[in-house]
Amino acid sequence: MDFLHRHIEALVFCSPSPISTDEIQKCLSEMFESELPKEHILAALSDLQLKYATEDFSFGLEQIAGGYQFLTKPAYQSSISILLKQQSQKRLSTAQLETLSIIAYKQPVTKTEVEQIRGVSCDYSIQKLLEKELLTIKGKAETIGRPILYGTSEKFMEYFGINALTDLPQPKDFTSEENQIGEVKD
């Protein structure tokens, strides 16, 4: 079975984004010219996760965004943060983070709806988020003018290290205040 493990390692290593078990199965089945049971792939992935969980490695095999990817362990955060600091041009601005968070929680959403929530124009932020492939166009709304609907992409989940949108932090329950502006109190 070491043979299978090494092939899976190679696929995970060379994949620029998290690779799913279906993609692994498809590649290996084509290579071996026979159907490879998914159970064997899952067992090998589990073995590899245990192997890389040891302290011999500075990275681990993690399940993320619906697939598997090698990621650096938290103990090496300080050295990685220096590298990321040096690559600051890839960081998201505050405006981009605000825009992205609104879209993540409200998706699918139009640019106008995001602008109503933020109170400022979001043209530049949305354009940059599309360029960074953190947003995708989900279609067009059925309202007048048929505005474009935006949502998050798989790269968004990879960027923030989550498997599904349900993994996003949930806002605390807000209680309505006793006396809100514009309401008449009885």
PDB file of C-alpha atoms in Angstrom, residues 5-174:
ATOM      1  CA  HIS A   5       0.312   6.426  -0.483  1.00  0.00           C
ATOM      2  CA  ARG A   6       3.187   7.863  -2.517  1.00  0.00           C
ATOM      3  CA  HIS A   7       0.953   8.477  -5.524  1.00  0.00           C
ATOM      4  CA  ILE A   8      -1.620  10.252  -3.357  1.00  0.00           C
ATOM      5  CA  GLU A   9       1.143  12.335  -1.733  1.00  0.00           C
ATOM      6  CA  ALA A  10       2.349  13.381  -5.176  1.00  0.00           C
ATOM      7  CA  LEU A  11      -1.154  14.375  -6.290  1.00  0.00           C
ATOM      8  CA  VAL A  12      -1.816  16.410  -3.139  1.00  0.00           C
ATOM      9  CA  PHE A  13       1.618  18.026  -3.338  1.00  0.00           C
ATOM     10  CA  CYS A  14       1.340  19.118  -6.980  1.00  0.00           C
ATOM     11  CA  SER A  15      -2.259  20.318  -6.784  1.00  0.00           C
ATOM     12  CA  PRO A  16      -2.395  24.133  -6.515  1.00  0.00           C
ATOM     13  CA  SER A  17      -5.654  23.913  -4.549  1.00  0.00           C
ATOM     14  CA  PRO A  18      -7.238  21.296  -2.270  1.00  0.00           C
ATOM     15  CA  ILE A  19      -7.750  18.088  -4.230  1.00  0.00           C
ATOM     16  CA  SER A  20     -10.919  16.063  -3.633  1.00  0.00           C
ATOM     17  CA  THR A  21     -11.074  12.305  -3.170  1.00  0.00           C
ATOM     18  CA  ASP A  22     -13.038  12.104  -6.437  1.00  0.00           C
ATOM     19  CA  GLU A  23     -10.197  13.844  -8.301  1.00  0.00           C
ATOM     20  CA  ILE A  24      -7.642  11.529  -6.684  1.00  0.00           C
ATOM     21  CA  GLN A  25      -9.736   8.481  -7.567  1.00  0.00           C
ATOM     22  CA  LYS A  26     -10.176   9.630 -11.169  1.00  0.00           C
ATOM     23  CA  CYS A  27      -6.418  10.234 -11.646  1.00  0.00           C
ATOM     24  CA  LEU A  28      -5.351   6.963 -10.081  1.00  0.00           C
ATOM     25  CA  SER A  29      -8.027   4.903 -11.842  1.00  0.00           C
ATOM     26  CA  GLU A  30      -6.877   6.298 -15.178  1.00  0.00           C
ATOM     27  CA  MET A  31      -3.223   5.638 -14.325  1.00  0.00           C
ATOM     28  CA  PHE A  32      -3.774   2.077 -13.098  1.00  0.00           C
ATOM     29  CA  GLU A  33      -6.421   1.445 -15.799  1.00  0.00           C
ATOM     30  CA  SER A  34      -8.805  -0.022 -13.249  1.00  0.00           C
ATOM     31  CA  GLU A  35     -11.353   1.323 -10.793  1.00  0.00           C
ATOM     32  CA  LEU A  36      -9.752   2.064  -7.428  1.00  0.00           C
ATOM     33  CA  PRO A  37     -12.171   1.791  -4.468  1.00  0.00           C
ATOM     34  CA  LYS A  38     -12.742   5.083  -2.669  1.00  0.00           C
ATOM     35  CA  GLU A  39     -12.337   3.263   0.664  1.00  0.00           C
ATOM     36  CA  HIS A  40      -8.682   2.524  -0.221  1.00  0.00           C
ATOM     37  CA  ILE A  41      -8.083   6.188  -1.027  1.00  0.00           C
ATOM     38  CA  LEU A  42      -9.744   7.360   2.193  1.00  0.00           C
ATOM     39  CA  ALA A  43      -7.735   4.828   4.220  1.00  0.00           C
ATOM     40  CA  ALA A  44      -4.492   5.994   2.568  1.00  0.00           C
ATOM     41  CA  LEU A  45      -5.397   9.641   3.204  1.00  0.00           C
ATOM     42  CA  SER A  46      -6.081   8.813   6.855  1.00  0.00           C
ATOM     43  CA  ASP A  47      -2.706   7.038   7.121  1.00  0.00           C
ATOM     44  CA  LEU A  48      -0.982  10.037   5.551  1.00  0.00           C
ATOM     45  CA  GLN A  49      -2.707  12.431   7.948  1.00  0.00           C
ATOM     46  CA  LEU A  50      -1.392  10.364  10.874  1.00  0.00           C
ATOM     47  CA  LYS A  51       2.092  10.234   9.338  1.00  0.00           C
ATOM     48  CA  TYR A  52       2.282  14.015   8.898  1.00  0.00           C
ATOM     49  CA  ALA A  53       0.763  14.714  12.319  1.00  0.00           C
ATOM     50  CA  THR A  54       4.047  13.670  13.944  1.00  0.00           C
ATOM     51  CA  GLU A  55       6.602  16.287  14.973  1.00  0.00           C
ATOM     52  CA  ASP A  56       8.980  15.087  12.231  1.00  0.00           C
ATOM     53  CA  PHE A  57       7.171  17.343   9.770  1.00  0.00           C
ATOM     54  CA  SER A  58       6.588  21.117   9.732  1.00  0.00           C
ATOM     55  CA  PHE A  59       3.414  20.596   7.721  1.00  0.00           C
ATOM     56  CA  GLY A  60       0.391  18.356   7.842  1.00  0.00           C
ATOM     57  CA  LEU A  61      -2.156  16.898   5.466  1.00  0.00           C
ATOM     58  CA  GLU A  62      -5.378  18.759   6.147  1.00  0.00           C
ATOM     59  CA  GLN A  63      -8.921  18.347   4.882  1.00  0.00           C
ATOM     60  CA  ILE A  64     -10.009  21.788   3.688  1.00  0.00           C
ATOM     61  CA  ALA A  65     -12.488  23.283   1.189  1.00  0.00           C
ATOM     62  CA  GLY A  66     -13.804  19.854   0.194  1.00  0.00           C
ATOM     63  CA  GLY A  67     -10.382  18.370  -0.493  1.00  0.00           C
ATOM     64  CA  TYR A  68      -6.920  17.689   0.898  1.00  0.00           C
ATOM     65  CA  GLN A  69      -3.900  19.968   0.995  1.00  0.00           C
ATOM     66  CA  PHE A  70      -0.535  20.153   2.721  1.00  0.00           C
ATOM     67  CA  LEU A  71      -0.514  23.064   5.193  1.00  0.00           C
ATOM     68  CA  THR A  72       2.149  24.396   7.556  1.00  0.00           C
ATOM     69  CA  LYS A  73       1.592  23.571  11.236  1.00  0.00           C
ATOM     70  CA  PRO A  74       0.687  26.396  13.672  1.00  0.00           C
ATOM     71  CA  ALA A  75       4.036  26.043  15.506  1.00  0.00           C
ATOM     72  CA  TYR A  76       5.707  27.630  12.471  1.00  0.00           C
ATOM     73  CA  GLN A  77       3.342  30.587  12.324  1.00  0.00           C
ATOM     74  CA  SER A  78       5.998  33.164  13.218  1.00  0.00           C
ATOM     75  CA  SER A  79       8.301  32.275  10.316  1.00  0.00           C
ATOM     76  CA  ILE A  80       5.360  32.083   7.937  1.00  0.00           C
ATOM     77  CA  SER A  81       4.043  35.460   9.134  1.00  0.00           C
ATOM     78  CA  ILE A  82       7.382  37.055   8.172  1.00  0.00           C
ATOM     79  CA  LEU A  83       7.047  35.648   4.683  1.00  0.00           C
ATOM     80  CA  LEU A  84       3.450  36.827   4.432  1.00  0.00           C
ATOM     81  CA  LYS A  85       4.455  40.264   5.676  1.00  0.00           C
ATOM     82  CA  GLN A  86       6.976  40.449   2.849  1.00  0.00           C
ATOM     83  CA  GLN A  87       4.244  39.527   0.393  1.00  0.00           C
ATOM     84  CA  SER A  88       1.865  42.192   1.704  1.00  0.00           C
ATOM     85  CA  GLN A  89       0.670  43.170  -1.763  1.00  0.00           C
ATOM     86  CA  LYS A  90      -1.440  40.010  -1.658  1.00  0.00           C
ATOM     87  CA  ARG A  91      -3.240  41.094   1.534  1.00  0.00           C
ATOM     88  CA  LEU A  92      -6.826  42.229   1.565  1.00  0.00           C
ATOM     89  CA  SER A  93      -7.594  45.834   2.454  1.00  0.00           C
ATOM     90  CA  THR A  94     -10.129  46.700   5.144  1.00  0.00           C
ATOM     91  CA  ALA A  95     -12.638  47.691   2.457  1.00  0.00           C
ATOM     92  CA  GLN A  96     -12.104  44.382   0.650  1.00  0.00           C
ATOM     93  CA  LEU A  97     -12.526  42.415   3.900  1.00  0.00           C
ATOM     94  CA  GLU A  98     -15.741  44.284   4.725  1.00  0.00           C
ATOM     95  CA  THR A  99     -17.112  43.720   1.223  1.00  0.00           C
ATOM     96  CA  LEU A 100     -16.095  40.054   1.264  1.00  0.00           C
ATOM     97  CA  SER A 101     -17.675  39.425   4.655  1.00  0.00           C
ATOM     98  CA  ILE A 102     -20.981  40.974   3.576  1.00  0.00           C
ATOM     99  CA  ILE A 103     -21.018  38.836   0.438  1.00  0.00           C
ATOM    100  CA  ALA A 104     -20.041  35.698   2.386  1.00  0.00           C
ATOM    101  CA  TYR A 105     -22.953  36.052   4.812  1.00  0.00           C
ATOM    102  CA  LYS A 106     -25.596  37.419   2.417  1.00  0.00           C
ATOM    103  CA  GLN A 107     -24.804  35.545  -0.803  1.00  0.00           C
ATOM    104  CA  PRO A 108     -26.000  35.591  -3.476  1.00  0.00           C
ATOM    105  CA  VAL A 109     -26.065  39.376  -3.282  1.00  0.00           C
ATOM    106  CA  THR A 110     -25.952  42.311  -5.709  1.00  0.00           C
ATOM    107  CA  LYS A 111     -23.401  45.124  -5.613  1.00  0.00           C
ATOM    108  CA  THR A 112     -26.185  47.567  -4.731  1.00  0.00           C
ATOM    109  CA  GLU A 113     -27.168  45.506  -1.673  1.00  0.00           C
ATOM    110  CA  VAL A 114     -23.531  45.414  -0.507  1.00  0.00           C
ATOM    111  CA  GLU A 115     -23.251  49.179  -1.011  1.00  0.00           C
ATOM    112  CA  GLN A 116     -26.426  49.762   1.002  1.00  0.00           C
ATOM    113  CA  ILE A 117     -24.955  47.813   3.912  1.00  0.00           C
ATOM    114  CA  ARG A 118     -21.478  49.394   3.718  1.00  0.00           C
ATOM    115  CA  GLY A 119     -22.736  52.880   2.874  1.00  0.00           C
ATOM    116  CA  VAL A 120     -20.039  53.448   0.226  1.00  0.00           C
ATOM    117  CA  SER A 121     -19.278  52.366  -3.338  1.00  0.00           C
ATOM    118  CA  CYS A 122     -17.864  48.833  -3.648  1.00  0.00           C
ATOM    119  CA  ASP A 123     -16.829  48.840  -7.329  1.00  0.00           C
ATOM    120  CA  TYR A 124     -13.083  48.730  -6.673  1.00  0.00           C
ATOM    121  CA  SER A 125     -13.291  46.154  -3.854  1.00  0.00           C
ATOM    122  CA  ILE A 126     -15.511  43.811  -5.847  1.00  0.00           C
ATOM    123  CA  GLN A 127     -13.227  44.106  -8.883  1.00  0.00           C
ATOM    124  CA  LYS A 128     -10.122  43.278  -6.796  1.00  0.00           C
ATOM    125  CA  LEU A 129     -11.891  40.358  -5.072  1.00  0.00           C
ATOM    126  CA  LEU A 130     -12.896  38.976  -8.475  1.00  0.00           C
ATOM    127  CA  GLU A 131      -9.288  39.332  -9.680  1.00  0.00           C
ATOM    128  CA  LYS A 132      -8.074  37.445  -6.597  1.00  0.00           C
ATOM    129  CA  GLU A 133     -10.734  34.802  -7.356  1.00  0.00           C
ATOM    130  CA  LEU A 134     -12.260  35.066  -3.877  1.00  0.00           C
ATOM    131  CA  LEU A 135     -15.625  35.980  -5.438  1.00  0.00           C
ATOM    132  CA  THR A 136     -17.538  34.454  -8.316  1.00  0.00           C
ATOM    133  CA  ILE A 137     -20.506  35.618 -10.313  1.00  0.00           C
ATOM    134  CA  LYS A 138     -23.461  33.439  -9.321  1.00  0.00           C
ATOM    135  CA  GLY A 139     -25.893  34.698 -11.951  1.00  0.00           C
ATOM    136  CA  LYS A 140     -28.291  37.585 -12.390  1.00  0.00           C
ATOM    137  CA  ALA A 141     -31.095  38.740 -10.123  1.00  0.00           C
ATOM    138  CA  GLU A 142     -34.684  38.593 -11.326  1.00  0.00           C
ATOM    139  CA  THR A 143     -35.192  42.292 -10.570  1.00  0.00           C
ATOM    140  CA  ILE A 144     -35.234  45.346 -12.823  1.00  0.00           C
ATOM    141  CA  GLY A 145     -31.982  45.668 -14.739  1.00  0.00           C
ATOM    142  CA  ARG A 146     -31.010  42.083 -13.852  1.00  0.00           C
ATOM    143  CA  PRO A 147     -28.014  43.010 -11.676  1.00  0.00           C
ATOM    144  CA  ILE A 148     -25.163  40.549 -11.217  1.00  0.00           C
ATOM    145  CA  LEU A 149     -25.270  38.305  -8.150  1.00  0.00           C
ATOM    146  CA  TYR A 150     -21.986  37.701  -6.322  1.00  0.00           C
ATOM    147  CA  GLY A 151     -20.960  34.878  -4.028  1.00  0.00           C
ATOM    148  CA  THR A 152     -17.807  33.371  -2.589  1.00  0.00           C
ATOM    149  CA  SER A 153     -15.622  30.880  -4.429  1.00  0.00           C
ATOM    150  CA  GLU A 154     -13.795  27.678  -3.487  1.00  0.00           C
ATOM    151  CA  LYS A 155     -10.628  29.791  -3.279  1.00  0.00           C
ATOM    152  CA  PHE A 156     -12.384  31.873  -0.585  1.00  0.00           C
ATOM    153  CA  MET A 157     -12.786  28.753   1.556  1.00  0.00           C
ATOM    154  CA  GLU A 158      -9.176  27.787   0.928  1.00  0.00           C
ATOM    155  CA  TYR A 159      -7.962  31.327   1.762  1.00  0.00           C
ATOM    156  CA  PHE A 160      -9.793  31.345   5.104  1.00  0.00           C
ATOM    157  CA  GLY A 161      -9.209  27.663   5.899  1.00  0.00           C
ATOM    158  CA  ILE A 162     -12.813  26.488   6.047  1.00  0.00           C
ATOM    159  CA  ASN A 163     -14.594  23.475   4.550  1.00  0.00           C
ATOM    160  CA  ALA A 164     -18.042  25.020   4.084  1.00  0.00           C
ATOM    161  CA  LEU A 165     -19.820  28.328   4.566  1.00  0.00           C
ATOM    162  CA  THR A 166     -21.394  26.902   7.706  1.00  0.00           C
ATOM    163  CA  ASP A 167     -17.881  27.006   9.239  1.00  0.00           C
ATOM    164  CA  LEU A 168     -17.949  30.817   9.175  1.00  0.00           C
ATOM    165  CA  PRO A 169     -18.265  32.415  12.607  1.00  0.00           C
ATOM    166  CA  GLN A 170     -21.913  33.020  13.390  1.00  0.00           C
ATOM    167  CA  PRO A 171     -22.950  36.507  14.526  1.00  0.00           C
ATOM    168  CA  LYS A 172     -24.253  36.615  18.061  1.00  0.00           C
ATOM    169  CA  ASP A 173     -27.989  36.883  18.505  1.00  0.00           C
ATOM    170  CA  PHE A 174     -28.888  40.526  18.490  1.00  0.00           C
TER     171      PHE A 174
END
